[in-house]
């Protein structure tokens, strides 16, 4: 038995593959384009492991994907591959349209052709699981109820619009062709291997480097944080027992304002790695220009996943955020590798 995982060298994909092979002997074929966000190092601990086969390539390359499907005969395809950073989608949406919409379309075409020629028994158990985001639902007011799966799609950024389009394509391939699909819409993840362009790893990195900790606008935007391995366990539950054609919201019941998240990070760093001058990292906080069209609040109602599939997160924000800070302190070489070169160009374009 084999599964094909796309976007496996990125933050969540790598955590998923590492978790999967930590808990089962079912092999994994990894497909990743190795964009700026994809890092082969994330999977280095699997080098030489016969259960893991890494392929460098694009989900939009139908010839490659079809050949991989024919060769490895996976029982499931899990699609994590995407352009994922909202700020990059604002400065340059093109890649988001290309990978998130056209890439998902081409991947669906390859998978459909593979699935249609499977013997009936294998076609019946085959699954295509699409990993999506809560951002497709748009923004909530302070008093609004959390997003359920029934919430209408109101994407506000080029990133979320491209993810919404991919969700619709996945839905249509089920409705029209009967492709056995599942979709998960998850809230903000954090944890090991998180690329330091995103709030939590960026703040840890900047704090240790003595740089400003940039807070967009008033810092009162709310995100619902989920430790990444809890996202992985949710995806495994949905893959195993999710109802075909349905969507599942995944979240940690951990709503936090950005400023509070940053202050928490500073407090943990003050304990774990105090500044040489004895002052708090919180002194490095700087309020900067807001993100255009910045969504004010996301909150996920993960009740369906709990009621129907018995999933609950294992980590609280307090346990997860400590583990995360510890991981970054223990993996400074990983951070140094990532933050050389092209990363610096992005930082100066975005923040100056
Ligand atoms: P990431 O940017 O860290 O990783 C994306 C990976 O996809 C990279 O390894 C990249 O090289 C690869 N990739 C990009 N384009 C590709 C292509 N055309 N073909 C093959 N590989 C390609 O992203 P992430 O944070 O790990 O997110 C993974 C998925 O989860 C995305 O679909 C994202 O929308 C979704 N998601 C992320 C979060 C979050 O908080 N990070 C929350 C909910 C959902
Ligand atoms: O909600 C799920 C989404 O979470 C995923 O679909 C996206 O792929 C993922 O990137 C994430 O999107 P956000 O925009 O919420 O994440 P980010 O870490 O970029 O920002 C978190 C919040 O912090 C957001 O309100 C913007 C703010 N922020 C971010 C950065 C990078 C700052 O205030 N300063 C910053 O420098």
XYZ file of C-alpha atoms in Angstrom, residues 134 137-147 151 154 156 220-224 255 294-300:
28
model
C -10.355 28.428 6.702
C -14.759 31.594 4.366
C -13.599 35.212 4.609
C -13.497 37.305 7.770
C -15.606 37.229 10.962
C -16.751 40.064 13.224
C -15.896 39.871 16.927
C -19.337 38.522 17.904
C -19.891 36.168 14.933
C -20.145 32.401 15.394
C -17.142 30.371 14.248
C -17.045 29.041 10.658
C -20.501 28.997 5.921
C -16.105 34.780 0.783
C -10.686 38.128 0.354
C -5.910 42.843 17.194
C -6.604 40.514 14.267
C -7.568 37.079 15.543
C -6.363 33.715 14.258
C -7.311 30.218 15.493
C -8.416 32.038 19.100
C -6.406 42.152 6.149
C -9.023 39.651 7.424
C -9.965 40.617 10.977
C -10.884 37.289 12.530
C -10.892 33.581 11.715
C -12.450 30.987 14.019
C -13.127 27.362 13.195
